[in-house]
Structure formats: C-alpha cells, structure tokens
Amino acid sequence: MKKKDRSRLPMLAQTGPVSVWMVLFVTLPLLFIIYISFMSRGEFGGVVYEFSTESYRTILDPMYFTVVAKSFRVALTTTLLCLLFGYPLAYYIAKKPPEKASRLIMLLMIPFWTNGMMRLNAWMLFFQMNGPVNYVLTHLHIVEKPVMFLYTDWLVNIGLFTNMLPFAVLPMYSSIEKLQKSLLEASYDLGADRKKTFFRVTLPLTFPGIFSAIILTFIPALGTYTVTDMLGGGKVLYIGNIIKNQFGAIRNWPLGAALSVLLLVITALLIFLYSRFAGIEDLEVV
Amino acid sequence: MKKALATGLAVLMGLSVMTAGMTVTASADDSELNIYMWGDYISEDLIADFEAVNGCKINLSYMSDNADAVNKLTAGAGSDYDLIMTCDAYMESLIAGGYLEEIDTSKIPNAEANLNKSYWTEDLRGYCVPYLMNYIYVVYNKDTCPLEEITCYNDLIRPELAGQIGSVDGARNLFPIALVALGYDPNSRDEEEIKEAYEWLTKYNANVLAYGSTEQNMVNGAISVMFTYDGNTAWAMDQMGEDNPLVIAPFTEDPVQLGMDLYVIPKGALHQDLAYKFLDYICDADVMAANLVEFPYSCPNDAAIEAASDDYKNSPAFDFGYKTNIFFQEDVGDALPIYDQYYQMLKVG
C-alpha cells in the first residue's frame, strides 16, 4: 500500500497544482453560473436563492433566437475572414526559416501589446468622418463627400477580424510547419501538380490546425461585446451584449447566467462535432 | 519553435484577460478613503489637495454604469467603500432597503450653507450629498440638421432625421422622452403606456446613428442632432470654437430630464469620519468652483456657481430658457423589469 502511494506522488505533484487551480477557477465558477441560472431575480436586481426555471423559459422567446442567429452570422463571417486571410499568412510564415518566422509571428502579436480598447479607438479615429481614410478618399476625388464608415456591419467585422487573426494564424502555422516535406515530394513524384498536392495533401493534413483556428476564433467572436458595442454604435445587440446587459444595466443575473449556459452548450456542441468528425486528439492548439 | 509559439499564445490570452478589467483592493487602514464613482468626473488636483490636507490616501474605483453602483450597494458594500456615487432615481429603493448610512448634516456645514435646497430636498437630505447635475436635452447643428428647428421630442421621430441622431443610452433615459412625447408621466408604471413608448422609440431608434460618444460624433460631423448631457454639449461647443453652429433645441412645452449624481455612505462603511470630511470639502465654494473648471456640469452648489469662472457662468451649454421645466428620474419599483424587457426588445430589433 505504502509503495503504491509513493509511486503516485510524482504524478500528484505534477497534476495536483493545476488540477486545484482548474477546479477553483474554472469548474467551480462554471457550476456557480449554472446554479444561478436556476435561481430567481431579486427586487433590486440581486439573486434570490429560490429555484426557478423562468430564465430558461425566457430564452425560448423567439427574440433570443434572432439574437443568437445574428451573433452566429457575425461570428461566422469573422471566422471565414480569419481563415481566408490567415491560412495564406500562416503558410507564408511556415515556409520561412525559423528565425525569420519567429520575427514574423512577433510582428503579428505586437498590436496585442496595447489595450484592446485602444485598438478599437484607433479604428474609430481612422475611419471617422474627418479621419485620415476619408481625407485621402476626398482629396483623391474618389468620393465627393466623406463616407460614413462608422457604425456599419463591415467595420464591426473588420474590428473582430483584426482582433481574432493571431488566434487563427498560430494554430494553422503550427500545423503547416509540422507538415513533412517528403510527403509533398512524394505527391509531386506521383504526378500531382501543385494545385492537386495542395488540395489532396497539404489541406487535409493541416485540417487539425484549421479546426483549432475555427474554434479559437468562432467561440470568442460569438461572445464578444466590446467590439460590437464600440464599432457598432450600440444599436444592435448580439448575444454577448445581452449577457453583459443582464449583469450590468438590466441586473437580471439569472437570465444572464442562463444565456451564458446557452453559449456553453453551443460551444460544447461544436467541440463534440469536431471530436466526431476529426478526432479530438488531433485538436491542434499549438 | 513550438515552445515559443505556446508561450506566445499564452501571453496573448493572458493579455486579453488582463486588459479586461482592473480592480482596486481596499484595506481597513484609517488613513484611507475608498470611493466608487464615475471615472473622469472629479478633479485630480482636488483629490491630491484633500490627501495632502488630511494625510490620507484616496482610492478611487470607477463604475461603468449606474447599475454597478446599485449592485455594489445592495450586495453590502460597506466593507469595501466609504462613499459611492449613485443617482436620484435609485434613492427611494436604496433608502427603503436599508442599504445606506444616515447622514448627519451637522458634520457637513459647507453642504448646509451652500447646496440649493430645491435639489437637496427634505427626502434626500438625510441620506446623500449631491455632487453635480446634468440636463439631458436635445442639441442640433444648425448648418447640417435637415430640420429648420426642433421644438419637441416628437420632432426626433420625423423621417428627415434618419441616421442623423446621436443619443445617450439606457432604458431610464430613453423611455421618459417617449412617455413625455405621448403625453404620459415620464416615470409611468403602466405597462400599456410603456409599450406605447416602446413603439415610439422604435421610430426614434431608426433615426439614431449610434448610442454613446454623442459629443465626438457631433464634432466630427457624423451626426447633426444629439440627445445628450449638458456637460457633453459644453465639450462639443468648446471643440467647435466660438462660432460653433450648435443650438440647444428651443423646446416650447416638453420638459427635459434633470439627473443628479450624489454621494451616499454605504451601510457599515469603515471610514465614515473621513467620508464626512470629504463631503464637506467638496461642498466648499472655492473647491467646487475649481472643480467646475475641469468638469463644467450643472451644479447644485449655489455658492460654487457664484465663485465659478466667467467661462463657466457664461457657458452656452447652460444657456437655455426652460431650465425649470424639468422632470426627475424617479424610482419606478416593480415596473423596472417591464422597462428592461421593452428596452431589450428595442435593441434586439
């Protein structure tokens, strides 16, 4: 018995701290959110600890379906943009010698050294009516009057895209970098041209990276609220804004918690789908 | 390489989390005063002077919404904060719920002497000290506004103003103007009336370009009409120079909202003596007059206005004729969830 205990010690020492950390700061808060979602709203907006399914009945309102659908559309557009621009970028970086690649990745991350709100404000200054973009456009006579870029869907998409791009590029880069050159050579030797090799060899083998990129961009984009608040002018609410409002201005914590659970379920479904179709062990985070 | 990548991704995620929020921790030391209020709303010199005179440290933490302060108060904030800023609309509930310390006005002689009693009313006096006030009114750019003149809230839903309006946000700021426009009580508790107000607001929403940042949008020409605070207007007028084209809408009958930001002492606050000293300090005429230079909002302190600079006294942002045709945001009690529900419907579209 004693001997067995001793053999467990190294394992406990290795996994213990992180397990305690995860239980304390991930599992318990999550369970608490699920618990609150089944409670009632207090008179002053606090949580009253009485069982209620009202929050979940509220979510069944078609209004929330519209919001979820809208949030999906924005998150999907962002993800597609990230893949479309991120994959070639990741490919380009992966084909560089390691030292140069490191430097390029550093360049990709430099904007993240500043506060996210600063980056959004920069976008707003850049695109405002008397900002530099409109100045150039009007002075080159491309447009007669300044164009209203602010508070449009495409600016929201650009904001989300730039915020998420590194999260898409890094896992795809890692996948592409691991790709064995000999497999590509074999493909050429067997008569496939570059296009065929890309679609039949490169793309399928880097699919785990692509799927990680999808998960790492789609899920945060689905729940985001600062970008949509600032660049969208607060006129249209997405699921993230609604959750934020429940914990802030509207003070309906149980409903906010129930909506968070809804987001969790959607996320879990996505990962489940991945594990079914691609095998969870392939999930390429880095 | 892989390790560098992993570190990179971890740093990236860490940064995202770190920039998401900052908190200030409080301790029970007697030389500290913990205040929770709006950011960028009190002069740093004023804070530094108070610290120097009283040999203490003021810890300021900032809220992003009135609801944050109410959340803190109702959750029992006494151990964390000595003063919290809230607004008149919540006072009835907060007093009824027993979340506030009673205020002994004899310990704040400056407030007794200087504050205008028509704002610091009998009902409020025992529980709060007003700080600054703000009118929420309509302002337009006479050069670019498609309408000749705006004289009532109903003008705001005219189709000519599509995409022209910048507006403050929040259920309790938006619904009152719709209720007034429809001829109802701005603090109505009647669901039918609130529903009608919601329908009015859907037309208003269609004309709104963006909520928030009204003054910046006005200055950079994105909008021609704004429904905003007087302080924001003062800033915009200042930015656009002496011959600025901004006009405070000459309302004829509709009343405008006057909101008050006030300090309360949460139940069980740890440093109440220092809190009283601070309240008395900010009610001093010269101290508040200096604060008004930086934050030129409407002020309930008559003596401070008297002592204020000519710039403040002659500010065009306060120069309008219907200053007494006002309504206050009152506590709507049980009707608040109804407002919230229709507000959400409005925003979801």
XYZ file of C-alpha atoms in Angstrom:
635
model
C 0.000 0.000 0.000
C 2.729 2.344 1.058
C 4.709 1.570 -2.024
C 1.758 2.351 -4.234
C 1.319 5.725 -2.523
C 4.893 6.610 -3.200
C 4.552 5.817 -6.871
C 1.618 8.181 -7.060
C 3.496 11.076 -5.537
C 5.256 12.322 -8.676
C 2.016 12.176 -10.614
C 0.179 14.131 -7.918
C 2.973 16.685 -7.747
C 2.741 17.209 -11.473
C -1.003 17.337 -11.923
C -2.100 18.442 -8.445
C -1.458 22.198 -8.589
C -3.011 22.640 -12.000
C -5.981 20.464 -11.034
C -6.650 22.542 -7.927
C -6.303 25.681 -9.992
C -8.733 24.420 -12.667
C -11.298 23.270 -10.102
C -11.114 26.528 -8.152
C -11.111 28.951 -11.030
C -12.840 27.128 -13.880
C -15.059 24.311 -12.668
C -16.491 25.958 -9.557
C -17.340 29.293 -11.222
C -18.958 27.391 -14.094
C -21.043 25.319 -11.701
C -21.993 28.510 -9.885
C -23.176 30.060 -13.180
C -25.315 27.001 -13.863
C -26.654 27.192 -10.300
C -27.527 30.905 -10.577
C -29.311 30.287 -13.868
C -31.887 28.251 -11.924
C -32.440 30.963 -9.291
C -34.803 33.963 -9.263
C -34.235 37.649 -9.738
C -34.460 39.815 -6.617
C -36.413 43.027 -6.239
C -33.302 45.197 -6.503
C -31.819 43.042 -9.207
C -29.823 40.713 -6.986
C -30.100 36.934 -6.924
C -32.757 35.351 -4.730
C -31.886 31.760 -3.952
C -35.227 30.201 -4.846
C -35.447 27.564 -7.553
C -36.956 28.830 -10.794
C -36.842 27.870 -14.455
C -38.084 31.282 -15.519
C -34.786 32.299 -17.091
C -34.863 29.270 -19.389
C -38.490 29.909 -20.285
C -37.499 33.482 -21.148
C -34.786 32.224 -23.504
C -37.401 30.343 -25.520
C -38.732 33.728 -26.672
C -38.120 33.966 -30.449
C -36.369 37.291 -29.793
C -33.391 35.396 -28.364
C -33.363 33.080 -31.355
C -32.982 36.142 -33.586
C -30.105 37.373 -31.438
C -28.331 34.014 -31.489
C -28.794 33.779 -35.271
C -27.391 37.284 -35.719
C -24.442 36.520 -33.455
C -23.771 33.327 -35.413
C -23.716 35.260 -38.660
C -21.175 37.772 -37.355
C -19.006 35.080 -35.754
C -19.127 33.003 -38.922
C -18.127 35.952 -41.122
C -15.233 36.711 -38.776
C -14.095 33.083 -38.806
C -14.265 32.869 -42.589
C -12.262 36.084 -42.959
C -9.686 34.776 -40.486
C -9.327 31.508 -42.400
C -9.265 33.185 -45.791
C -6.517 35.636 -44.837
C -4.961 33.650 -42.012
C -4.177 30.428 -43.893
C -2.055 32.015 -46.639
C -0.315 34.111 -43.977
C 0.372 31.057 -41.821
C 1.622 29.212 -44.913
C 3.918 32.080 -45.832
C 5.365 32.257 -42.305
C 5.792 28.478 -42.082
C 7.850 28.424 -45.266
C 10.345 30.951 -43.852
C 13.476 29.857 -41.935
C 12.698 29.505 -38.184
C 14.419 32.708 -37.151
C 12.533 34.806 -39.686
C 9.296 33.014 -38.821
C 9.715 33.929 -35.155
C 10.136 37.542 -36.100
C 7.046 37.493 -38.305
C 4.997 35.959 -35.515
C 6.246 38.654 -33.186
C 5.055 41.267 -35.698
C 1.641 39.626 -35.720
C 1.398 39.932 -31.971
C 2.758 43.428 -31.436
C -0.695 45.069 -31.687
C -1.750 42.919 -28.735
C 0.756 44.648 -26.509
C -1.698 47.517 -26.218
C -5.095 47.573 -24.581
C -7.948 46.258 -26.730
C -9.975 49.419 -26.202
C -7.071 51.472 -27.557
C -7.051 49.406 -30.732
C -10.794 49.901 -31.179
C -10.499 53.638 -30.568
C -7.728 53.747 -33.143
C -10.043 52.137 -35.685
C -12.717 54.702 -34.889
C -10.333 57.652 -35.299
C -9.041 56.141 -38.511
C -12.456 55.749 -40.100
C -14.357 58.733 -38.701
C -15.904 61.377 -40.972
C -12.917 63.743 -40.699
C -10.383 60.943 -40.233
C -7.406 60.000 -42.438
C -9.272 57.472 -44.602
C -11.931 59.980 -45.580
C -9.266 62.663 -46.022
C -7.420 60.554 -48.587
C -10.597 59.466 -50.368
C -11.945 63.005 -50.730
C -8.594 64.552 -51.678
C -8.026 61.950 -54.383
C -11.589 62.659 -55.557
C -12.523 59.020 -55.214
C -15.598 60.149 -53.298
C -17.217 63.587 -53.257
C -18.416 63.620 -49.665
C -16.866 61.810 -46.676
C -18.190 58.279 -46.350
C -19.869 57.084 -43.163
C -17.756 54.058 -42.218
C -18.504 54.105 -38.511
C -21.298 52.025 -37.053
C -21.598 49.768 -40.083
C -21.579 45.967 -40.096
C -18.404 45.786 -42.112
C -16.453 47.878 -39.626
C -17.653 45.550 -36.862
C -16.406 42.635 -38.965
C -13.050 44.305 -39.583
C -12.678 45.003 -35.867
C -13.446 41.406 -34.978
C -11.244 40.068 -37.768
C -8.183 42.028 -36.655
C -8.800 41.066 -33.034
C -9.023 37.368 -33.848
C -6.469 36.937 -36.629
C -3.498 35.884 -34.427
C -5.644 33.217 -32.768
C -6.306 31.761 -36.216
C -2.794 32.093 -37.615
C -0.879 30.475 -34.736
C -2.527 27.011 -34.746
C -2.580 26.877 -38.556
C 1.066 27.876 -38.636
C 1.904 25.100 -36.229
C 0.086 22.547 -38.403
C 1.675 23.695 -41.633
C 5.122 23.844 -40.084
C 4.836 20.201 -38.977
C 3.942 19.074 -42.485
C 6.665 16.747 -43.745
C 8.292 17.928 -46.915
C 8.778 14.318 -48.059
C 5.004 13.866 -48.342
C 4.759 16.795 -50.736
C 7.712 15.474 -52.732
C 6.045 12.075 -52.914
C 2.912 13.726 -54.210
C 4.839 15.541 -56.953
C 6.712 12.333 -57.808
C 3.435 10.535 -58.229
C 2.372 13.089 -60.810
C 0.194 15.517 -58.868
C 0.591 19.186 -59.790
C 0.869 21.956 -57.163
C -2.867 22.575 -57.030
C -3.694 18.919 -56.621
C -0.982 18.474 -53.999
C -2.347 21.397 -52.022
C -5.922 20.144 -52.038
C -5.151 16.420 -51.661
C -2.171 16.522 -49.278
C -1.454 19.863 -47.634
C -5.017 20.882 -46.812
C -6.171 17.553 -45.328
C -3.011 17.200 -43.255
C -3.310 20.699 -41.837
C -7.008 20.279 -41.097
C -6.478 19.938 -37.304
C -4.856 23.382 -37.292
C -7.703 24.805 -39.342
C -10.282 23.379 -36.993
C -8.454 24.740 -33.958
C -8.399 28.107 -35.697
C -12.144 27.850 -36.226
C -12.769 27.081 -32.574
C -10.351 29.726 -31.312
C -11.949 32.439 -33.442
C -15.587 31.427 -33.675
C -16.221 30.977 -29.954
C -14.697 34.264 -28.730
C -16.316 36.111 -31.660
C -19.682 34.656 -30.664
C -19.471 36.020 -27.136
C -17.711 39.327 -27.768
C -19.339 42.605 -26.797
C -16.780 45.415 -26.685
C -16.134 45.399 -30.426
C -19.811 45.356 -31.323
C -20.587 47.995 -28.688
C -17.974 50.451 -29.855
C -17.765 49.913 -33.597
C -21.472 49.065 -33.965
C -22.654 52.126 -32.032
C -24.644 50.071 -29.525
C -27.596 49.953 -31.910
C -27.664 46.231 -32.484
C -27.278 43.776 -29.664
C -25.530 40.454 -30.020
C -25.633 37.633 -27.509
C -22.518 38.939 -25.727
C -24.044 42.396 -25.308
C -27.242 40.904 -23.949
C -25.370 38.825 -21.383
C -23.323 41.868 -20.387
C -26.508 43.923 -20.013
C -28.079 41.324 -17.732
C -25.123 41.555 -15.368
C -24.917 45.343 -15.745
C -27.678 47.746 -16.670
C -30.620 45.325 -16.512
C -29.433 43.437 -13.438
C -31.095 40.115 -14.205
C -28.276 37.781 -13.174
C -30.240 34.529 -13.511
C -31.149 35.364 -17.108
C -27.549 36.377 -17.844
C -26.391 33.074 -16.371
C -28.928 31.108 -18.418
C -27.760 32.831 -21.597
C -24.161 32.012 -20.658
C -25.182 28.374 -20.259
C -26.751 28.551 -23.721
C -23.421 29.787 -25.109
C -21.631 26.986 -23.259
C -23.937 24.392 -24.783
C -23.358 25.783 -28.276
C -19.601 25.681 -27.675
C -19.723 22.151 -26.313
C -21.745 21.057 -29.349
C -19.102 22.459 -31.669
C -16.334 20.592 -29.908
C -18.441 17.425 -29.887
C -18.940 17.735 -33.633
C -15.230 18.108 -34.053
C -14.462 15.061 -31.960
C -16.925 13.067 -34.081
C -15.588 14.136 -37.434
C -11.941 14.838 -36.805
C -10.932 13.073 -33.641
C -10.382 15.164 -30.534
C -6.780 14.021 -30.141
C -5.939 15.944 -33.293
C -7.128 19.261 -31.917
C -4.117 21.374 -32.697
C -3.882 24.208 -30.259
C -0.178 24.739 -30.723
C 9.805 26.998 -32.043
C 6.831 25.153 -30.700
C 7.640 26.300 -27.190
C 7.948 29.890 -28.366
C 4.587 29.565 -30.048
C 2.954 28.130 -26.960
C 4.400 30.935 -24.858
C 3.206 33.424 -27.427
C -0.334 32.121 -27.378
C -0.371 32.019 -23.582
C 0.881 35.608 -23.401
C -1.737 36.646 -25.932
C -4.531 35.088 -23.927
C -3.130 36.476 -20.694
C -3.058 39.981 -22.112
C -6.661 39.708 -23.264
C -7.715 38.721 -19.771
C -5.593 41.353 -18.069
C -6.916 44.214 -20.114
C -10.497 43.134 -19.455
C -10.703 44.696 -16.034
C -8.857 46.192 -13.131
C -9.848 46.329 -9.506
C -8.576 48.300 -6.609
C -8.337 46.464 -3.343
C -9.323 48.115 -0.107
C -7.849 47.793 3.327
C -9.204 48.806 6.703
C -6.449 51.334 7.391
C -7.746 54.562 8.960
C -5.766 56.737 6.632
C -7.618 55.529 3.550
C -10.828 56.601 1.891
C -12.379 54.317 -0.719
C -14.640 55.960 -3.261
C -16.607 54.317 -6.063
C -17.805 56.720 -8.740
C -17.820 57.619 -12.433
C -14.368 57.835 -13.997
C -13.076 61.166 -15.279
C -15.595 63.050 -13.163
C -13.603 64.731 -10.388
C -10.500 66.919 -10.487
C -7.275 65.106 -9.656
C -5.980 68.295 -8.026
C -8.965 68.266 -5.689
C -8.197 64.685 -4.696
C -4.492 65.434 -4.218
C -5.233 68.521 -2.068
C -7.603 66.576 0.151
C -4.994 63.849 0.573
C -2.337 66.416 1.489
C -4.525 68.275 3.989
C -5.804 65.149 5.729
C -2.722 62.985 5.408
C -4.705 60.183 3.829
C -4.873 58.176 0.626
C -7.970 58.181 -1.562
C -8.585 55.008 -3.556
C -10.858 55.734 -6.486
C -12.571 52.916 -8.341
C -14.754 53.532 -11.304
C -18.154 52.290 -12.408
C -19.256 51.869 -15.980
C -22.978 52.001 -15.324
C -25.321 53.337 -12.642
C -26.398 49.753 -12.115
C -22.870 48.824 -10.986
C -23.179 51.154 -8.022
C -26.614 49.799 -7.138
C -25.281 46.250 -7.404
C -22.461 47.125 -5.014
C -24.778 48.865 -2.542
C -27.371 46.104 -2.474
C -24.678 43.461 -2.124
C -23.427 45.276 1.010
C -20.505 47.469 0.020
C -19.650 48.918 3.447
C -16.514 46.885 3.916
C -15.126 47.925 0.531
C -16.226 51.532 0.044
C -16.800 54.600 2.180
C -18.534 56.669 -0.463
C -20.459 55.517 -3.506
C -21.883 57.648 -6.256
C -25.409 56.893 -7.353
C -28.251 58.902 -8.861
C -31.567 60.243 -7.618
C -33.550 57.566 -9.476
C -32.476 54.807 -7.113
C -32.652 56.668 -3.804
C -36.157 55.576 -2.815
C -35.324 51.856 -3.121
C -31.917 52.238 -1.521
C -33.323 54.074 1.498
C -36.221 51.611 1.797
C -33.863 48.644 1.568
C -31.693 49.989 4.396
C -28.535 49.977 2.291
C -27.396 53.477 3.286
C -25.992 55.110 6.398
C -27.989 58.109 7.580
C -26.079 61.320 7.080
C -25.612 63.712 9.976
C -25.822 67.069 8.194
C -24.342 68.904 11.178
C -20.996 67.327 10.236
C -21.075 68.914 6.785
C -21.599 72.640 7.393
C -20.448 73.582 3.886
C -23.216 71.470 2.392
C -25.771 73.045 4.747
C -24.645 76.523 3.775
C -24.053 76.128 0.036
C -26.298 73.484 -1.523
C -29.529 74.581 -3.127
C -32.333 73.033 -1.086
C -34.616 72.659 -4.100
C -32.223 69.920 -5.287
C -31.059 68.687 -1.884
C -34.642 68.074 -0.877
C -36.026 67.111 2.509
C -36.433 63.460 1.376
C -32.829 63.154 0.248
C -31.036 65.245 2.841
C -30.665 62.555 5.464
C -29.004 60.071 3.076
C -26.956 61.774 0.393
C -24.976 64.790 -0.730
C -25.495 65.922 -4.360
C -22.303 66.351 -6.393
C -23.099 67.526 -9.915
C -26.215 67.540 -12.062
C -26.925 67.147 -15.712
C -29.687 68.095 -18.030
C -30.380 65.661 -20.833
C -31.616 67.751 -23.694
C -31.589 67.975 -27.482
C -28.897 69.893 -29.376
C -28.544 70.291 -33.123
C -26.096 71.658 -35.645
C -27.953 74.471 -37.389
C -25.805 74.171 -40.530
C -26.306 70.467 -41.145
C -29.574 69.487 -39.438
C -32.218 68.631 -42.066
C -34.922 70.260 -39.910
C -35.218 74.038 -39.533
C -35.902 73.760 -35.844
C -36.532 71.117 -33.183
C -39.035 72.188 -30.556
C -40.334 68.932 -29.081
C -39.447 65.256 -28.706
C -41.872 64.291 -31.483
C -39.635 66.134 -33.964
C -36.991 63.483 -33.288
C -39.007 60.736 -34.974
C -39.528 62.654 -38.220
C -38.192 60.673 -41.182
C -35.963 63.585 -42.277
C -33.665 62.762 -39.330
C -32.874 59.194 -40.431
C -29.299 58.359 -39.345
C -28.783 61.878 -38.000
C -29.171 61.378 -34.252
C -26.573 60.509 -31.633
C -28.153 59.507 -28.371
C -27.414 58.665 -24.761
C -28.345 55.100 -23.934
C -30.219 53.288 -21.167
C -33.853 52.406 -20.566
C -34.369 55.083 -17.946
C -33.023 57.818 -20.195
C -34.865 56.828 -23.365
C -38.333 55.805 -22.203
C -39.102 59.090 -20.365
C -38.798 61.165 -23.555
C -41.146 58.788 -25.373
C -43.596 58.923 -22.477
C -43.450 62.735 -22.435
C -43.922 62.837 -26.219
C -47.029 60.682 -25.833
C -48.368 62.888 -23.056
C -47.789 60.442 -20.205
C -45.939 60.629 -16.902
C -42.181 60.274 -17.647
C -41.949 57.854 -14.714
C -45.033 55.837 -15.674
C -45.551 52.393 -14.126
C -48.345 51.461 -16.545
C -47.376 48.609 -18.883
C -49.678 49.788 -21.686
C -48.064 53.232 -21.630
C -44.567 51.737 -21.538
C -45.480 49.554 -24.509
C -46.671 52.601 -26.465
C -43.428 54.336 -25.523
C -41.542 51.328 -26.906
C -43.346 51.705 -30.212
C -42.458 55.398 -30.280
C -38.850 54.508 -29.557
C -38.643 52.049 -32.471
C -39.141 55.069 -34.742
C -36.576 57.033 -32.736
C -34.141 54.107 -32.916
C -34.466 54.099 -36.718
C -33.195 57.698 -36.764
C -30.317 57.022 -34.340
C -26.890 56.509 -35.869
C -25.214 55.442 -32.632
C -25.705 55.360 -28.886
C -22.910 56.869 -26.804
C -19.970 59.098 -27.873
C -22.552 61.732 -28.879
C -20.225 64.695 -28.473
C -17.402 63.137 -30.523
C -19.817 62.188 -33.285
C -21.189 65.739 -33.321
C -17.723 67.298 -33.501
C -16.522 65.009 -36.289
C -19.665 65.559 -38.313
C -21.171 62.081 -38.186
C -24.466 63.368 -36.743
C -26.422 66.612 -36.778
C -28.673 66.080 -33.755
C -27.810 64.789 -30.310
C -29.853 63.837 -27.279
C -27.199 64.247 -24.636
C -25.935 65.647 -21.332
C -25.207 69.349 -20.904
C -21.587 68.565 -19.974
C -21.069 66.781 -23.294
C -22.542 69.768 -25.106
C -20.159 72.104 -23.285
C -17.257 69.976 -24.501
C -18.554 69.839 -28.108
C -19.163 73.622 -28.183
C -15.676 74.196 -26.863
C -14.154 71.916 -29.501
C -16.051 73.572 -32.348
C -14.899 77.061 -31.364
C -16.535 80.406 -30.799
C -18.825 80.437 -33.827
C -19.951 76.880 -33.277
C -23.157 76.015 -35.088
C -24.654 74.086 -32.146
C -28.083 75.157 -30.949
C -29.837 73.931 -27.824
C -33.254 72.948 -29.172
C -35.767 75.659 -28.230
C -38.321 73.374 -26.582
C -41.671 75.021 -26.077
C -43.640 72.639 -23.869
C -41.906 69.300 -23.309
C -39.954 69.128 -20.041
C -36.329 67.917 -20.004
C -34.726 65.448 -17.637
C -32.513 66.686 -14.830
C -30.371 63.986 -13.264
C -28.317 64.292 -10.125
C -25.188 62.379 -9.197
C -24.874 62.108 -5.473
C -22.644 60.550 -2.864
C -24.037 58.107 -0.318
C -22.307 56.311 2.548
C -22.947 52.569 2.266
C -24.190 50.801 5.396
C -21.311 49.831 7.650
C -18.669 51.927 5.858
C -15.339 51.697 7.666
C -14.001 55.246 7.339
C -17.041 57.410 7.948
C -15.215 60.302 9.641
C -13.008 60.724 6.622
C -16.047 60.365 4.340
C -17.740 63.268 6.158
C -14.579 65.369 5.816
C -14.515 64.646 2.105
C -18.191 65.535 1.630
C -17.702 68.805 3.480
C -14.572 69.522 1.454
C -16.226 69.139 -1.947
C -19.111 71.389 -0.823
C -16.684 74.244 -0.162
C -17.450 77.016 -2.664
C -13.876 77.523 -3.891
C -13.057 73.827 -4.087
C -16.150 73.093 -6.165
C -15.634 76.216 -8.292
C -12.155 74.947 -9.194
C -13.600 71.509 -9.948
C -16.136 73.128 -12.315
C -13.328 74.487 -14.462
C -12.406 70.926 -15.356
C -15.916 69.473 -15.233
C -18.298 72.185 -16.383
C -21.555 70.458 -15.484
C -24.629 71.961 -13.848
C -24.077 72.266 -10.136
C -26.402 72.263 -7.111
C -23.888 74.311 -5.099
C -25.069 77.951 -5.320
C -22.012 79.404 -3.627
C -19.702 77.494 -6.002
C -21.541 78.835 -9.038
C -21.168 82.321 -7.574
C -17.423 81.730 -7.177
C -17.026 79.998 -10.559
C -15.186 81.447 -13.519
C -16.941 83.697 -16.047
C -16.359 80.983 -18.640
C -18.477 78.618 -16.596
C -21.155 81.177 -15.794
C -21.475 82.226 -19.435
C -21.178 78.753 -20.930
C -23.562 78.480 -23.882
C -24.270 74.857 -22.885
C -26.328 76.070 -19.934
C -27.905 78.951 -21.790
C -31.453 77.844 -22.459
C -34.790 79.150 -21.325
C -36.557 76.087 -19.921
C -34.273 75.221 -17.024
C -37.182 74.974 -14.627
C -39.402 72.902 -16.936
C -37.857 69.666 -15.759
C -38.651 66.184 -14.550
C -36.592 63.863 -12.364
C -35.996 60.183 -12.858
C -37.990 58.552 -10.100
C -37.773 55.064 -8.753
C -40.308 53.002 -10.732
C -40.123 49.993 -8.406
C -41.909 46.914 -9.773
C -42.182 48.442 -13.241
C -38.394 48.325 -13.776
C -38.409 44.794 -15.268
C -41.089 45.960 -17.724
C -38.830 48.796 -18.844
C -35.918 46.375 -19.118
C -37.917 43.949 -21.238
C -39.068 46.591 -23.719
C -35.610 48.166 -23.778
C -34.158 44.804 -24.744
C -36.793 44.344 -27.455
C -35.929 47.784 -28.774
C -32.242 46.909 -29.045
C -32.716 43.443 -30.483
C -34.900 44.902 -33.251
